[in-house]
mmCIF file of C-alpha atoms and ligand atoms in Angstrom:
data_model
loop_
_atom_site.group_PDB
_atom_site.id
_atom_site.type_symbol
_atom_site.label_atom_id
_atom_site.label_comp_id
_atom_site.label_asym_id
_atom_site.label_seq_id
_atom_site.Cartn_x
_atom_site.Cartn_y
_atom_site.Cartn_z
ATOM 1 C CA MET M 1 -11.400 18.533 68.296
ATOM 2 C CA ARG M 2 -14.231 18.721 65.805
ATOM 3 C CA SER M 3 -17.861 20.084 66.729
ATOM 4 C CA LYS M 4 -20.470 17.904 66.938
ATOM 5 C CA ILE M 5 -23.575 19.260 64.922
ATOM 6 C CA VAL M 6 -27.291 18.494 64.708
ATOM 7 C CA ALA M 7 -29.139 20.499 62.074
ATOM 8 C CA GLY M 8 -32.506 20.187 60.600
ATOM 9 C CA ASN M 9 -33.274 20.623 56.911
ATOM 10 C CA TRP M 10 -37.198 21.572 56.889
ATOM 11 C CA LYS M 11 -37.119 21.700 53.115
ATOM 12 C CA MET M 12 -40.344 23.038 51.773
ATOM 13 C CA ASN M 13 -42.230 22.639 55.277
ATOM 14 C CA LYS M 14 -43.635 25.171 57.398
ATOM 15 C CA ASN M 15 -45.376 28.782 56.968
ATOM 16 C CA LEU M 16 -44.243 31.881 59.175
ATOM 17 C CA SER M 17 -47.062 30.857 62.103
ATOM 18 C CA GLU M 18 -45.472 27.399 62.166
ATOM 19 C CA THR M 19 -42.425 28.567 62.017
ATOM 20 C CA GLU M 20 -42.681 30.586 64.494
ATOM 21 C CA THR M 21 -44.082 27.742 67.022
ATOM 22 C CA LEU M 22 -42.114 25.104 66.197
ATOM 23 C CA LEU M 23 -39.010 27.503 66.773
ATOM 24 C CA ALA M 24 -40.727 28.409 70.287
ATOM 25 C CA GLU M 25 -40.820 24.862 71.239
ATOM 26 C CA LEU M 26 -37.592 23.897 69.923
ATOM 27 C CA ALA M 27 -35.869 26.941 72.085
ATOM 28 C CA ALA M 28 -38.074 26.475 75.395
ATOM 29 C CA LYS M 29 -36.706 22.224 75.056
ATOM 30 C CA LEU M 30 -33.409 22.802 73.911
ATOM 31 C CA PRO M 31 -31.203 20.557 76.067
ATOM 32 C CA ASP M 32 -28.208 21.113 77.682
ATOM 33 C CA THR M 33 -25.255 20.287 74.973
ATOM 34 C CA ASN M 34 -22.186 20.547 73.946
ATOM 35 C CA ALA M 35 -23.392 20.106 69.857
ATOM 36 C CA GLU M 36 -24.032 22.965 67.349
ATOM 37 C CA VAL M 37 -27.795 23.113 66.935
ATOM 38 C CA MET M 38 -29.082 24.343 63.355
ATOM 39 C CA VAL M 39 -32.380 25.033 61.927
ATOM 40 C CA ALA M 40 -33.135 25.731 58.129
ATOM 41 C CA PRO M 41 -36.363 27.071 57.659
ATOM 42 C CA THR M 42 -37.288 28.421 54.135
ATOM 43 C CA TYR M 43 -35.994 31.541 52.769
ATOM 44 C CA ILE M 44 -38.731 33.771 53.608
ATOM 45 C CA ASN M 45 -38.672 32.902 56.829
ATOM 46 C CA LEU M 46 -35.379 33.095 57.483
ATOM 47 C CA ILE M 47 -35.612 36.262 58.691
ATOM 48 C CA GLY M 48 -38.539 35.621 60.875
ATOM 49 C CA ALA M 49 -36.081 32.710 62.503
ATOM 50 C CA THR M 50 -33.442 34.737 63.104
ATOM 51 C CA ARG M 51 -35.944 36.675 65.495
ATOM 52 C CA CYS M 52 -37.426 34.299 66.925
ATOM 53 C CA LEU M 53 -34.144 32.624 68.008
ATOM 54 C CA GLU M 54 -32.323 36.008 68.815
ATOM 55 C CA ASN M 55 -31.600 34.653 72.784
ATOM 56 C CA SER M 56 -30.847 30.930 71.799
ATOM 57 C CA THR M 57 -27.909 29.338 70.764
ATOM 58 C CA ILE M 58 -29.795 27.573 67.912
ATOM 59 C CA GLU M 59 -28.257 28.932 64.694
ATOM 60 C CA VAL M 60 -30.297 30.011 61.721
ATOM 61 C CA ILE M 61 -29.175 28.629 58.448
ATOM 62 C CA ALA M 62 -30.358 28.578 54.538
ATOM 63 C CA GLN M 63 -31.119 25.727 52.602
ATOM 64 C CA ASN M 64 -29.319 26.808 49.480
ATOM 65 C CA MET M 65 -27.930 30.034 47.658
ATOM 66 C CA HIS M 66 -27.030 30.803 44.395
ATOM 67 C CA PHE M 67 -22.975 31.166 43.398
ATOM 68 C CA ALA M 68 -23.317 34.396 41.457
ATOM 69 C CA GLU M 69 -23.000 37.720 43.730
ATOM 70 C CA SER M 70 -25.656 39.901 42.732
ATOM 71 C CA GLY M 71 -27.997 40.579 38.989
ATOM 72 C CA ALA M 72 -30.184 38.735 36.863
ATOM 73 C CA PHE M 73 -31.343 35.732 38.595
ATOM 74 C CA THR M 74 -35.090 35.740 39.118
ATOM 75 C CA GLY M 75 -35.673 33.650 42.017
ATOM 76 C CA GLU M 76 -32.476 33.302 43.712
ATOM 77 C CA ILE M 77 -30.498 34.245 46.867
ATOM 78 C CA SER M 78 -27.093 35.830 47.083
ATOM 79 C CA ALA M 79 -24.834 35.126 49.742
ATOM 80 C CA ASP M 80 -24.737 39.160 50.772
ATOM 81 C CA MET M 81 -28.726 39.010 50.775
ATOM 82 C CA LEU M 82 -28.267 35.800 53.967
ATOM 83 C CA LEU M 83 -25.235 37.717 55.500
ATOM 84 C CA SER M 84 -27.331 40.792 55.770
ATOM 85 C CA ILE M 85 -29.790 39.224 57.833
ATOM 86 C CA GLY M 86 -27.461 37.395 60.173
ATOM 87 C CA VAL M 87 -27.277 33.966 58.254
ATOM 88 C CA ASN M 88 -23.729 32.749 57.932
ATOM 89 C CA THR M 89 -24.099 29.125 56.761
ATOM 90 C CA ALA M 90 -25.548 27.742 53.878
ATOM 91 C CA ILE M 91 -26.637 24.210 53.106
ATOM 92 C CA ILE M 92 -25.232 23.271 49.731
ATOM 93 C CA GLY M 93 -25.548 20.355 47.602
ATOM 94 C CA HIS M 94 -28.447 18.317 48.768
ATOM 95 C CA SER M 95 -29.472 15.420 46.660
ATOM 96 C CA GLU M 96 -32.927 17.354 46.105
ATOM 97 C CA ARG M 97 -31.320 20.407 44.646
ATOM 98 C CA ARG M 98 -29.188 17.952 42.514
ATOM 99 C CA ALA M 99 -32.151 16.187 41.574
ATOM 100 C CA TYR M 100 -34.997 18.424 40.778
ATOM 101 C CA PHE M 101 -32.759 21.531 40.523
ATOM 102 C CA GLY M 102 -30.259 20.511 38.074
ATOM 103 C CA GLU M 103 -27.669 21.366 40.273
ATOM 104 C CA THR M 104 -24.458 19.397 38.688
ATOM 105 C CA ASP M 105 -21.238 19.154 40.819
ATOM 106 C CA ALA M 106 -19.468 22.352 38.653
ATOM 107 C CA ILE M 107 -22.592 24.175 39.684
ATOM 108 C CA LEU M 108 -21.858 22.867 43.143
ATOM 109 C CA ALA M 109 -18.313 23.656 43.147
ATOM 110 C CA LYS M 110 -19.312 27.488 42.005
ATOM 111 C CA LYS M 111 -21.279 27.988 45.173
ATOM 112 C CA VAL M 112 -18.637 26.365 47.332
ATOM 113 C CA VAL M 113 -16.383 28.980 46.069
ATOM 114 C CA THR M 114 -18.739 31.961 46.710
ATOM 115 C CA ALA M 115 -20.062 31.173 50.135
ATOM 116 C CA LEU M 116 -16.239 30.370 51.498
ATOM 117 C CA ALA M 117 -15.407 34.171 50.000
ATOM 118 C CA LYS M 118 -18.280 35.369 51.689
ATOM 119 C CA ASN M 119 -16.950 33.657 54.574
ATOM 120 C CA ILE M 120 -20.492 31.699 55.220
ATOM 121 C CA ARG M 121 -19.867 28.185 56.520
ATOM 122 C CA VAL M 122 -20.821 25.448 54.289
ATOM 123 C CA LEU M 123 -22.676 22.363 55.349
ATOM 124 C CA PHE M 124 -22.045 20.402 51.984
ATOM 125 C CA CYS M 125 -24.045 17.048 51.051
ATOM 126 C CA PHE M 126 -23.503 14.627 49.026
ATOM 127 C CA GLY M 127 -24.449 11.064 48.682
ATOM 128 C CA GLU M 128 -24.696 7.654 46.040
ATOM 129 C CA GLU M 129 -28.038 6.680 44.381
ATOM 130 C CA LEU M 130 -29.571 3.243 45.028
ATOM 131 C CA GLU M 131 -27.970 2.093 42.063
ATOM 132 C CA ASP M 132 -24.589 2.968 42.711
ATOM 133 C CA ARG M 133 -24.752 1.138 46.043
ATOM 134 C CA LYS M 134 -26.291 -2.073 44.404
ATOM 135 C CA SER M 135 -23.436 -1.711 41.950
ATOM 136 C CA GLY M 136 -20.946 -1.597 44.461
ATOM 137 C CA ASN M 137 -20.048 2.008 43.209
ATOM 138 C CA HIS M 138 -20.766 3.765 45.893
ATOM 139 C CA PHE M 139 -17.573 4.498 47.253
ATOM 140 C CA ALA M 140 -16.424 5.828 43.651
ATOM 141 C CA VAL M 141 -19.355 8.460 43.568
ATOM 142 C CA VAL M 142 -18.963 9.760 46.871
ATOM 143 C CA GLU M 143 -15.272 9.919 45.959
ATOM 144 C CA SER M 144 -16.129 11.965 42.524
ATOM 145 C CA GLN M 145 -18.769 14.270 44.331
ATOM 146 C CA LEU M 146 -15.931 15.441 47.002
ATOM 147 C CA LYS M 147 -13.475 15.530 44.414
ATOM 148 C CA ASN M 148 -15.539 17.668 41.488
ATOM 149 C CA ALA M 149 -16.815 19.967 43.977
ATOM 150 C CA LEU M 150 -14.771 20.848 46.983
ATOM 151 C CA PHE M 151 -10.889 19.409 45.972
ATOM 152 C CA SER M 152 -9.764 22.434 44.261
ATOM 153 C CA LEU M 153 -10.396 24.609 47.593
ATOM 154 C CA ASP M 154 -7.402 25.886 49.174
ATOM 155 C CA ALA M 155 -6.489 23.905 52.619
ATOM 156 C CA SER M 156 -6.834 26.974 54.851
ATOM 157 C CA VAL M 157 -10.903 27.186 54.156
ATOM 158 C CA TRP M 158 -11.758 23.460 55.394
ATOM 159 C CA SER M 159 -12.486 25.047 58.691
ATOM 160 C CA LYS M 160 -15.799 26.795 56.967
ATOM 161 C CA ILE M 161 -16.827 23.258 55.477
ATOM 162 C CA VAL M 162 -19.075 20.464 56.921
ATOM 163 C CA LEU M 163 -19.712 17.900 55.364
ATOM 164 C CA ALA M 164 -23.197 15.681 54.848
ATOM 165 C CA TYR M 165 -23.257 11.873 53.770
ATOM 166 C CA GLU M 166 -26.658 11.585 52.737
ATOM 167 C CA PRO M 167 -27.687 8.461 50.862
ATOM 168 C CA VAL M 168 -29.967 9.255 48.472
ATOM 169 C CA TRP M 169 -32.218 5.980 48.868
ATOM 170 C CA ALA M 170 -32.000 6.796 53.147
ATOM 171 C CA ILE M 171 -33.778 10.441 52.582
ATOM 172 C CA GLY M 172 -37.340 10.721 53.423
ATOM 173 C CA THR M 173 -37.734 6.854 52.684
ATOM 174 C CA GLY M 174 -37.744 5.670 56.096
ATOM 175 C CA GLU M 175 -34.798 3.382 55.226
ATOM 176 C CA THR M 176 -31.594 4.234 56.923
ATOM 177 C CA ALA M 177 -27.997 3.142 56.485
ATOM 178 C CA SER M 178 -27.077 0.749 58.908
ATOM 179 C CA PRO M 179 -24.610 2.253 61.702
ATOM 180 C CA GLU M 180 -22.065 0.389 60.241
ATOM 181 C CA GLN M 181 -22.596 1.210 56.854
ATOM 182 C CA ALA M 182 -22.607 5.196 57.792
ATOM 183 C CA GLN M 183 -19.657 4.265 59.753
ATOM 184 C CA GLU M 184 -18.008 2.571 56.864
ATOM 185 C CA MET M 185 -18.537 5.745 54.286
ATOM 186 C CA HIS M 186 -17.416 8.202 56.778
ATOM 187 C CA ALA M 187 -14.206 6.934 57.722
ATOM 188 C CA PHE M 188 -13.802 6.368 53.544
ATOM 189 C CA ILE M 189 -14.451 9.961 53.463
ATOM 190 C CA ARG M 190 -11.963 11.110 56.529
ATOM 191 C CA LYS M 191 -9.234 8.849 54.255
ATOM 192 C CA THR M 192 -10.134 10.509 50.603
ATOM 193 C CA ILE M 193 -10.034 13.866 52.698
ATOM 194 C CA THR M 194 -6.169 12.838 54.081
ATOM 195 C CA GLU M 195 -5.074 11.568 50.609
ATOM 196 C CA ALA M 196 -6.453 14.609 48.944
ATOM 197 C CA TYR M 197 -5.309 17.293 51.875
ATOM 198 C CA THR M 198 -3.852 16.252 55.270
ATOM 199 C CA THR M 199 -4.597 13.688 58.073
ATOM 200 C CA LYS M 200 -5.293 17.235 60.507
ATOM 201 C CA ILE M 201 -7.932 18.464 57.685
ATOM 202 C CA ALA M 202 -9.406 14.886 57.659
ATOM 203 C CA ASP M 203 -10.016 14.529 61.575
ATOM 204 C CA GLN M 204 -10.983 18.194 61.544
ATOM 205 C CA VAL M 205 -14.174 18.484 59.692
ATOM 206 C CA SER M 206 -17.382 17.217 60.887
ATOM 207 C CA ILE M 207 -19.404 14.848 59.137
ATOM 208 C CA LEU M 208 -22.712 14.259 59.526
ATOM 209 C CA TYR M 209 -25.395 11.502 58.223
ATOM 210 C CA GLY M 210 -28.451 12.004 56.970
ATOM 211 C CA GLY M 211 -31.387 10.174 55.500
ATOM 212 C CA SER M 212 -34.427 8.981 57.896
ATOM 213 C CA VAL M 213 -32.623 9.788 60.930
ATOM 214 C CA LYS M 214 -35.377 9.489 64.311
ATOM 215 C CA PRO M 215 -35.234 9.263 67.681
ATOM 216 C CA GLY M 216 -35.294 5.690 67.715
ATOM 217 C CA ASN M 217 -32.081 5.545 65.558
ATOM 218 C CA ALA M 218 -30.358 8.274 66.068
ATOM 219 C CA THR M 219 -28.002 6.932 69.394
ATOM 220 C CA GLU M 220 -26.669 4.247 67.980
ATOM 221 C CA ILE M 221 -25.664 6.120 64.659
ATOM 222 C CA PHE M 222 -24.048 9.266 66.532
ATOM 223 C CA SER M 223 -22.308 5.853 68.356
ATOM 224 C CA LYS M 224 -20.020 5.567 65.434
ATOM 225 C CA PRO M 225 -16.582 7.498 65.881
ATOM 226 C CA ASP M 226 -16.794 8.820 62.368
ATOM 227 C CA VAL M 227 -20.190 10.223 62.692
ATOM 228 C CA ASP M 228 -20.267 13.758 64.205
ATOM 229 C CA GLY M 229 -24.133 14.338 64.304
ATOM 230 C CA GLY M 230 -26.769 14.214 61.927
ATOM 231 C CA LEU M 231 -28.442 16.417 58.428
ATOM 232 C CA ILE M 232 -32.257 15.952 59.529
ATOM 233 C CA GLY M 233 -35.352 16.351 57.424
ATOM 234 C CA GLY M 234 -38.793 14.608 58.555
ATOM 235 C CA ALA M 235 -37.947 14.244 62.265
ATOM 236 C CA SER M 236 -36.868 17.768 62.443
ATOM 237 C CA LEU M 237 -40.326 19.223 61.985
ATOM 238 C CA VAL M 238 -41.494 18.120 65.213
ATOM 239 C CA ALA M 239 -39.752 19.619 68.167
ATOM 240 C CA ASP M 240 -39.829 16.265 70.597
ATOM 241 C CA ASP M 241 -38.328 14.372 67.614
ATOM 242 C CA PHE M 242 -35.780 16.997 67.191
ATOM 243 C CA VAL M 243 -34.971 17.784 70.906
ATOM 244 C CA ALA M 244 -34.601 13.464 71.537
ATOM 245 C CA ILE M 245 -31.960 13.296 68.194
ATOM 246 C CA ILE M 246 -30.091 16.680 69.788
ATOM 247 C CA LYS M 247 -30.394 14.354 73.185
ATOM 248 C CA ALA M 248 -28.761 11.351 71.623
ATOM 249 C CA ILE M 249 -25.442 13.368 70.510
HETATM 250 P P1 PGA D 1 -34.832 12.788 56.241
HETATM 251 O O1 PGA D 1 -33.886 13.563 55.199
HETATM 252 O O2 PGA D 1 -34.754 12.971 57.460
HETATM 253 O O3 PGA D 1 -36.633 13.224 56.004
HETATM 254 O O4 PGA D 1 -34.556 11.779 55.519
HETATM 255 C C1 PGA D 1 -32.904 13.874 55.778
HETATM 256 C C2 PGA D 1 -32.143 15.133 54.366
HETATM 257 O O5 PGA D 1 -32.556 15.514 53.415
HETATM 258 O O6 PGA D 1 -31.274 15.956 54.729
#
């Protein structure tokens, strides 16, 4: 059985005291759930967050990491640095990293290899732009993103990969893919993985949907058979909204 996951991507929001406040509220209100719950605060608050959540099942994850082990990469964070503070999962390939920080498929492929070599779980994001969908290219774009960054990996590492399909046109826009559009793409992703690897791997990988998931639409999106949870941006910054989304799963 694949895991259900609800992950909050806080992006560049919340200073230290705001982080502590939100985490305390989340820890107090966390409902009973079989889903894995994760939060990704900004780097400088990761240690603080792990301390706040010492007695909670909520996992603290990173929003990014560098592909190099160490060295002259000013401003960057390595896998070992994350592991040394107890952070064992990293988001890689978020569309904002791709769009604003020039992260290409080739760079992301290197990050994924490094993360997995260090035994860091990868929450890999990908998804098409609006023009791709309008021109009917969305399946081809998603397939090439997966192929370029992931399909050279050995089958044995797939248990450490979580996928997050995030159509760029739905991120932070208030616009959501319909549950049917999400299901259609998630089924396509599973089929693509089956072709590249095996049905078993495709069936076991959790595929999250991301893009304007809110308390009001989460239940319907999560009800789709190939949607295993969500990567939540804006709504993860408000404890009651994030808790409602966790309840929806
Ligand atoms: P959003 O962000 O929920 O604010 O659309 C999702 C994401 O970027 O992961």
